[in-house]
Amino acid sequence: MMIKRHPLLLLLLLAAAPLRAQTPPPAAHTDPVLAATLDSLARGFHGRVGIYVRHLPTGRSAVMNADSVFPTASMIKVPILLTLFDQVEQGRLDLDARVPYPDTLNYRYVEPTDVVGYMTAGDTLPVSELAFLMLTVSDNVASLWLQALVGGGAAVNEWMDAHGFVQTRVNSRTPGREAARSVYGWGQTTPREIAEAMVMIREGRAVSPRASQRMYRMLTNSYWKDVAVSQLPPTVQAATKQGFVDRSRSEVLLVNAPTGDYVLAVITADQTDESYEPDNEGYRLIRAVSRAVYQHFNPDDPWRPLP
């Protein structure tokens, strides 16, 4: 005989049932084949190399100087983004607010892609558009403007420190960071820290799930796709941020690959090749590492980058 259960009784039974604990992510463990591949690619490089890779579903990883400090160059814009959205969450800043361009930025290295650098005092832009320009075309003037809006480098450094990032720091225009700036420039980080900052955003743990989603969308819209991203199939999404200065090349990316997400950070320093040509040694290394990592985790994908 079938016994009918009252809906209210079912609700009470469900409420009394113990909650199933979420399965913790797998611990990172070295993938010896991948580690050997990366070691081979970096061998003989004329400069320092740092690499951090982690396949999120399985924990398979490979590292090389992953906890050593390197220049961030424009990768420092990820910590600025995190601090911006934290202040938006607190109600201290409004993404829709139009803010007037200050005439005190005094940035002398305006690039052709620095759209904000062509503005004049009194022109306005929404805060959200500044963030878009900071990430999409890596607009340096927009980035310095946002750095000032959130309270300067000290505010960014406080956020990073409070969330367990002990080496990632803004140095430029930050009192007390002058010595570090002379060594690392605008900012500094480690391959592990900048990569795990991207993972925090991807997993919805940065500021809030809603803020994380919006930041992640911004990070998938980079104009600069000719280095690490060029080694991924065009149908595969990647959130990415690059950083290039004379003696350093870097890129961090979170790849939504067919076999599961993975994060990759490659940073160089003290390069002898200071050119900005496509065949710069640092660019070549990042491309080679990106290609090797994707193919390692997705061996059945027949796609290969065109020459």
CSV table of C-alpha atoms in Angstrom, one decimal:
chain,number,residue,atom,x,y,z
A,1,MET,CA,0.0,0.0,0.0
A,2,MET,CA,1.4,3.4,-1.0
A,3,ILE,CA,1.5,5.9,1.9
A,4,LYS,CA,0.9,9.5,1.0
A,5,ARG,CA,3.2,12.0,2.8
A,6,HIS,CA,1.9,15.4,3.6
A,7,PRO,CA,4.0,18.2,1.9
A,8,LEU,CA,4.6,19.8,5.3
A,9,LEU,CA,5.9,16.5,6.6
A,10,LEU,CA,8.4,16.3,3.7
A,11,LEU,CA,9.6,19.8,4.4
A,12,LEU,CA,10.2,19.0,8.1
A,13,LEU,CA,12.1,15.8,7.1
A,14,LEU,CA,14.3,17.7,4.7
A,15,ALA,CA,15.0,20.4,7.3
A,16,ALA,CA,16.0,17.8,9.8
A,17,ALA,CA,18.3,15.9,7.4
A,18,PRO,CA,22.0,16.7,7.9
A,19,LEU,CA,23.5,18.9,5.2
A,20,ARG,CA,26.0,17.1,2.9
A,21,ALA,CA,29.4,18.7,3.3
A,22,GLN,CA,30.8,20.2,0.1
A,23,THR,CA,33.7,18.2,-1.3
A,24,PRO,CA,36.9,20.3,-0.7
A,25,PRO,CA,39.0,21.1,-3.8
A,26,PRO,CA,41.8,18.6,-4.4
A,27,ALA,CA,45.1,19.6,-2.9
A,28,ALA,CA,47.7,20.8,-5.3
A,29,HIS,CA,50.3,18.1,-6.2
A,30,THR,CA,53.1,18.1,-8.7
A,31,ASP,CA,52.5,16.8,-12.1
A,32,PRO,CA,56.0,15.4,-12.9
A,33,VAL,CA,55.5,15.3,-16.7
A,34,LEU,CA,54.3,18.9,-16.9
A,35,ALA,CA,57.0,20.0,-14.5
A,36,ALA,CA,59.7,18.4,-16.7
A,37,THR,CA,58.2,20.1,-19.8
A,38,LEU,CA,58.2,23.5,-18.3
A,39,ASP,CA,61.7,23.1,-17.0
A,40,SER,CA,62.8,22.2,-20.5
A,41,LEU,CA,61.1,25.3,-22.0
A,42,ALA,CA,62.7,27.6,-19.5
A,43,ARG,CA,66.2,26.1,-19.6
A,44,GLY,CA,68.6,28.6,-21.1
A,45,PHE,CA,66.4,31.6,-20.8
A,46,HIS,CA,68.4,34.8,-20.5
A,47,GLY,CA,66.8,36.1,-17.3
A,48,ARG,CA,64.8,34.9,-14.3
A,49,VAL,CA,61.6,32.9,-14.8
A,50,GLY,CA,58.7,32.2,-12.5
A,51,ILE,CA,55.8,29.8,-13.4
A,52,TYR,CA,52.8,28.6,-11.5
A,53,VAL,CA,50.2,26.2,-13.0
A,54,ARG,CA,47.3,24.5,-11.2
A,55,HIS,CA,44.5,22.4,-12.8
A,56,LEU,CA,41.5,23.2,-10.6
A,57,PRO,CA,39.5,20.0,-10.9
A,58,THR,CA,42.4,17.6,-10.2
A,59,GLY,CA,45.0,19.8,-8.3
A,60,ARG,CA,47.8,18.8,-10.8
A,61,SER,CA,50.4,21.5,-10.7
A,62,ALA,CA,53.8,22.6,-11.7
A,63,VAL,CA,55.9,25.5,-10.2
A,64,MET,CA,59.1,27.2,-10.9
A,65,ASN,CA,60.2,30.0,-8.6
A,66,ALA,CA,56.5,30.4,-7.8
A,67,ASP,CA,57.1,32.1,-4.5
A,68,SER,CA,59.8,34.5,-5.7
A,69,VAL,CA,59.0,38.2,-6.1
A,70,PHE,CA,58.8,39.5,-9.6
A,71,PRO,CA,57.7,42.8,-11.2
A,72,THR,CA,54.0,43.0,-12.0
A,73,ALA,CA,54.1,45.7,-14.6
A,74,SER,CA,50.4,46.0,-15.7
A,75,MET,CA,49.3,42.9,-13.8
A,76,ILE,CA,49.1,45.2,-10.8
A,77,LYS,CA,45.7,46.3,-12.2
A,78,VAL,CA,44.1,43.1,-10.9
A,79,PRO,CA,44.8,44.1,-7.3
A,80,ILE,CA,43.5,47.6,-8.1
A,81,LEU,CA,40.3,46.0,-9.5
A,82,LEU,CA,39.8,43.9,-6.4
A,83,THR,CA,40.1,46.9,-4.1
A,84,LEU,CA,37.8,48.9,-6.4
A,85,PHE,CA,35.0,46.3,-6.2
A,86,ASP,CA,35.5,45.9,-2.4
A,87,GLN,CA,34.8,49.7,-2.0
A,88,VAL,CA,31.8,49.5,-4.3
A,89,GLU,CA,30.5,46.6,-2.2
A,90,GLN,CA,30.9,48.8,0.9
A,91,GLY,CA,29.1,51.7,-0.8
A,92,ARG,CA,32.2,54.0,-0.8
A,93,LEU,CA,32.3,54.1,-4.6
A,94,ASP,CA,29.6,53.9,-7.3
A,95,LEU,CA,30.4,52.2,-10.6
A,96,ASP,CA,27.8,54.3,-12.3
A,97,ALA,CA,29.1,57.6,-10.9
A,98,ARG,CA,30.8,59.9,-13.4
A,99,VAL,CA,34.0,61.3,-12.1
A,100,PRO,CA,35.9,64.4,-13.3
A,101,TYR,CA,39.4,63.8,-14.8
A,102,PRO,CA,42.0,65.2,-12.5
A,103,ASP,CA,44.8,67.3,-13.9
A,104,THR,CA,47.3,66.0,-11.2
A,105,LEU,CA,48.0,62.5,-12.6
A,106,ASN,CA,51.1,63.7,-14.5
A,107,TYR,CA,51.8,60.4,-16.2
A,108,ARG,CA,54.5,60.9,-18.8
A,109,TYR,CA,54.4,57.5,-20.5
A,110,VAL,CA,51.1,57.7,-22.2
A,111,GLU,CA,50.7,54.8,-24.7
A,112,PRO,CA,48.6,55.1,-27.9
A,113,THR,CA,46.0,52.8,-26.3
A,114,ASP,CA,45.8,55.0,-23.1
A,115,VAL,CA,42.4,56.5,-24.1
A,116,VAL,CA,42.1,58.4,-20.9
A,117,GLY,CA,45.4,60.2,-21.5
A,118,TYR,CA,43.7,62.2,-24.2
A,119,MET,CA,41.2,63.7,-21.8
A,120,THR,CA,41.4,67.2,-20.4
A,121,ALA,CA,40.7,68.4,-16.9
A,122,GLY,CA,37.0,68.5,-16.2
A,123,ASP,CA,36.1,65.7,-18.7
A,124,THR,CA,34.1,62.9,-16.9
A,125,LEU,CA,33.8,59.1,-17.2
A,126,PRO,CA,31.9,56.5,-15.3
A,127,VAL,CA,33.9,54.5,-12.8
A,128,SER,CA,32.8,51.3,-14.5
A,129,GLU,CA,34.3,52.6,-17.8
A,130,LEU,CA,37.6,53.4,-16.2
A,131,ALA,CA,37.7,49.8,-14.9
A,132,PHE,CA,36.9,48.5,-18.4
A,133,LEU,CA,39.7,50.6,-20.0
A,134,MET,CA,42.1,49.5,-17.2
A,135,LEU,CA,41.6,45.9,-18.0
A,136,THR,CA,40.6,45.7,-21.7
A,137,VAL,CA,43.3,47.9,-23.2
A,138,SER,CA,45.4,48.2,-20.0
A,139,ASP,CA,45.0,52.0,-20.0
A,140,ASN,CA,47.7,53.2,-17.6
A,141,VAL,CA,46.1,56.6,-17.0
A,142,ALA,CA,42.7,55.0,-16.1
A,143,SER,CA,44.6,52.7,-13.8
A,144,LEU,CA,46.4,55.5,-11.9
A,145,TRP,CA,43.1,57.4,-11.7
A,146,LEU,CA,41.4,54.3,-10.1
A,147,GLN,CA,44.4,53.7,-7.8
A,148,ALA,CA,43.9,57.3,-6.5
A,149,LEU,CA,40.1,56.9,-6.3
A,150,VAL,CA,40.4,53.8,-4.0
A,151,GLY,CA,42.8,55.6,-1.7
A,152,GLY,CA,46.1,55.0,-3.3
A,153,GLY,CA,48.5,52.1,-3.3
A,154,ALA,CA,48.3,51.9,0.5
A,155,ALA,CA,44.6,50.9,0.3
A,156,VAL,CA,45.3,48.3,-2.4
A,157,ASN,CA,48.1,46.9,-0.3
A,158,GLU,CA,45.9,46.7,2.8
A,159,TRP,CA,43.3,44.7,0.9
A,160,MET,CA,45.8,42.3,-0.4
A,161,ASP,CA,47.4,41.8,2.9
A,162,ALA,CA,44.1,41.3,4.6
A,163,HIS,CA,43.3,38.5,2.2
A,164,GLY,CA,46.5,36.6,2.5
A,165,PHE,CA,48.6,38.0,-0.3
A,166,VAL,CA,51.8,38.9,1.5
A,167,GLN,CA,54.0,39.7,-1.4
A,168,THR,CA,51.6,41.4,-3.9
A,169,ARG,CA,52.0,45.2,-3.5
A,170,VAL,CA,51.6,48.5,-5.3
A,171,ASN,CA,54.9,50.4,-5.1
A,172,SER,CA,54.3,53.4,-7.4
A,173,ARG,CA,53.0,56.6,-5.8
A,174,THR,CA,52.8,54.8,-2.5
A,175,PRO,CA,54.6,56.3,0.5
A,176,GLY,CA,57.1,54.0,2.1
A,177,ARG,CA,57.4,51.8,-1.1
A,178,GLU,CA,60.1,53.8,-2.8
A,179,ALA,CA,62.9,51.3,-2.4
A,180,ALA,CA,60.7,48.5,-3.7
A,181,ARG,CA,59.7,50.6,-6.6
A,182,SER,CA,63.3,51.1,-7.6
A,183,VAL,CA,63.6,47.3,-7.9
A,184,TYR,CA,60.2,46.2,-9.1
A,185,GLY,CA,58.5,49.2,-10.6
A,186,TRP,CA,54.8,49.9,-10.3
A,187,GLY,CA,54.1,46.7,-8.4
A,188,GLN,CA,55.4,43.3,-7.3
A,189,THR,CA,53.9,39.8,-6.9
A,190,THR,CA,54.8,36.1,-7.1
A,191,PRO,CA,53.5,33.8,-9.7
A,192,ARG,CA,51.5,31.9,-7.1
A,193,GLU,CA,49.9,34.9,-5.6
A,194,ILE,CA,48.7,36.6,-8.8
A,195,ALA,CA,47.4,33.3,-10.1
A,196,GLU,CA,45.5,32.5,-6.9
A,197,ALA,CA,44.0,36.0,-7.0
A,198,MET,CA,42.5,35.0,-10.4
A,199,VAL,CA,41.2,31.8,-8.9
A,200,MET,CA,39.6,33.7,-6.1
A,201,ILE,CA,37.7,35.8,-8.6
A,202,ARG,CA,36.8,32.7,-10.7
A,203,GLU,CA,35.4,30.9,-7.7
A,204,GLY,CA,33.3,33.8,-6.5
A,205,ARG,CA,35.3,34.3,-3.4
A,206,ALA,CA,36.6,37.8,-4.2
A,207,VAL,CA,34.5,40.5,-2.4
A,208,SER,CA,31.2,38.8,-3.2
A,209,PRO,CA,29.9,36.3,-5.8
A,210,ARG,CA,28.2,39.1,-7.7
A,211,ALA,CA,31.4,41.3,-7.7
A,212,SER,CA,33.5,38.3,-8.7
A,213,GLN,CA,31.3,37.6,-11.7
A,214,ARG,CA,31.5,41.2,-12.9
A,215,MET,CA,35.3,41.3,-12.4
A,216,TYR,CA,35.6,38.0,-14.3
A,217,ARG,CA,33.7,39.2,-17.2
A,218,MET,CA,35.9,42.2,-17.5
A,219,LEU,CA,39.0,40.1,-17.4
A,220,THR,CA,37.8,38.0,-20.3
A,221,ASN,CA,37.7,41.1,-22.6
A,222,SER,CA,41.4,41.8,-23.1
A,223,TYR,CA,42.4,43.5,-26.3
A,224,TRP,CA,45.9,41.9,-26.0
A,225,LYS,CA,45.6,38.4,-27.2
A,226,ASP,CA,48.9,37.9,-29.1
A,227,VAL,CA,50.9,36.1,-26.4
A,228,ALA,CA,49.5,33.4,-24.0
A,229,VAL,CA,46.0,33.6,-25.3
A,230,SER,CA,47.2,33.2,-28.9
A,231,GLN,CA,48.1,29.6,-28.0
A,232,LEU,CA,44.5,28.7,-27.0
A,233,PRO,CA,41.7,27.7,-29.3
A,234,PRO,CA,39.5,30.8,-30.2
A,235,THR,CA,36.5,28.9,-28.8
A,236,VAL,CA,38.1,28.6,-25.3
A,237,GLN,CA,37.5,31.5,-22.9
A,238,ALA,CA,40.3,32.9,-20.8
A,239,ALA,CA,40.4,35.6,-18.2
A,240,THR,CA,43.8,37.3,-18.5
A,241,LYS,CA,46.0,40.2,-17.6
A,242,GLN,CA,49.4,40.9,-19.1
A,243,GLY,CA,52.4,43.0,-18.0
A,244,PHE,CA,55.2,44.2,-20.1
A,245,VAL,CA,58.2,46.5,-19.3
A,246,ASP,CA,61.7,46.6,-20.7
A,247,ARG,CA,63.2,43.7,-18.8
A,248,SER,CA,60.1,41.8,-17.8
A,249,ARG,CA,57.3,40.0,-19.6
A,250,SER,CA,54.3,38.5,-17.7
A,251,GLU,CA,50.8,37.1,-18.1
A,252,VAL,CA,48.3,35.5,-15.8
A,253,LEU,CA,45.3,33.6,-17.2
A,254,LEU,CA,42.4,31.5,-16.0
A,255,VAL,CA,41.5,29.2,-18.8
A,256,ASN,CA,38.0,27.6,-19.1
A,257,ALA,CA,39.4,24.5,-20.9
A,258,PRO,CA,37.4,21.5,-22.0
A,259,THR,CA,38.9,19.2,-19.3
A,260,GLY,CA,38.4,21.8,-16.6
A,261,ASP,CA,39.7,25.2,-15.6
A,262,TYR,CA,43.3,25.8,-15.0
A,263,VAL,CA,45.3,28.9,-13.9
A,264,LEU,CA,48.7,29.8,-15.3
A,265,ALA,CA,51.1,32.6,-14.4
A,266,VAL,CA,54.4,33.2,-16.2
A,267,ILE,CA,56.7,36.1,-15.2
A,268,THR,CA,60.2,36.9,-16.3
A,269,ALA,CA,62.7,39.4,-14.9
A,270,ASP,CA,66.2,40.7,-15.7
A,271,GLN,CA,65.7,39.8,-19.3
A,272,THR,CA,68.6,40.6,-21.6
A,273,ASP,CA,66.1,41.0,-24.5
A,274,GLU,CA,64.5,44.4,-24.0
A,275,SER,CA,62.9,44.6,-27.4
A,276,TYR,CA,59.1,44.9,-28.0
A,277,GLU,CA,59.1,42.9,-31.2
A,278,PRO,CA,56.8,39.8,-31.3
A,279,ASP,CA,59.8,37.5,-31.1
A,280,ASN,CA,61.1,38.9,-27.8
A,281,GLU,CA,62.5,36.1,-25.8
A,282,GLY,CA,60.0,36.6,-23.0
A,283,TYR,CA,57.0,36.6,-25.4
A,284,ARG,CA,58.3,33.4,-27.0
A,285,LEU,CA,58.6,31.7,-23.6
A,286,ILE,CA,55.1,32.7,-22.5
A,287,ARG,CA,53.6,31.4,-25.8
A,288,ALA,CA,55.5,28.1,-25.5
A,289,VAL,CA,54.4,27.6,-21.9
A,290,SER,CA,50.8,28.5,-22.6
A,291,ARG,CA,50.7,26.1,-25.6
A,292,ALA,CA,52.4,23.3,-23.6
A,293,VAL,CA,50.1,23.6,-20.6
A,294,TYR,CA,46.9,23.7,-22.7
A,295,GLN,CA,48.0,20.6,-24.7
A,296,HIS,CA,49.0,18.8,-21.6
A,297,PHE,CA,45.6,19.2,-19.9
A,298,ASN,CA,43.7,18.7,-23.2
A,299,PRO,CA,45.6,16.1,-25.1
A,300,ASP,CA,42.6,15.1,-27.2
A,301,ASP,CA,42.0,18.6,-28.6
A,302,PRO,CA,43.4,18.5,-32.2
A,303,TRP,CA,43.5,22.3,-32.5
A,304,ARG,CA,47.0,23.9,-33.0
A,305,PRO,CA,47.9,27.5,-33.3
A,306,LEU,CA,48.6,28.6,-36.9
A,307,PRO,CA,52.1,29.7,-37.7
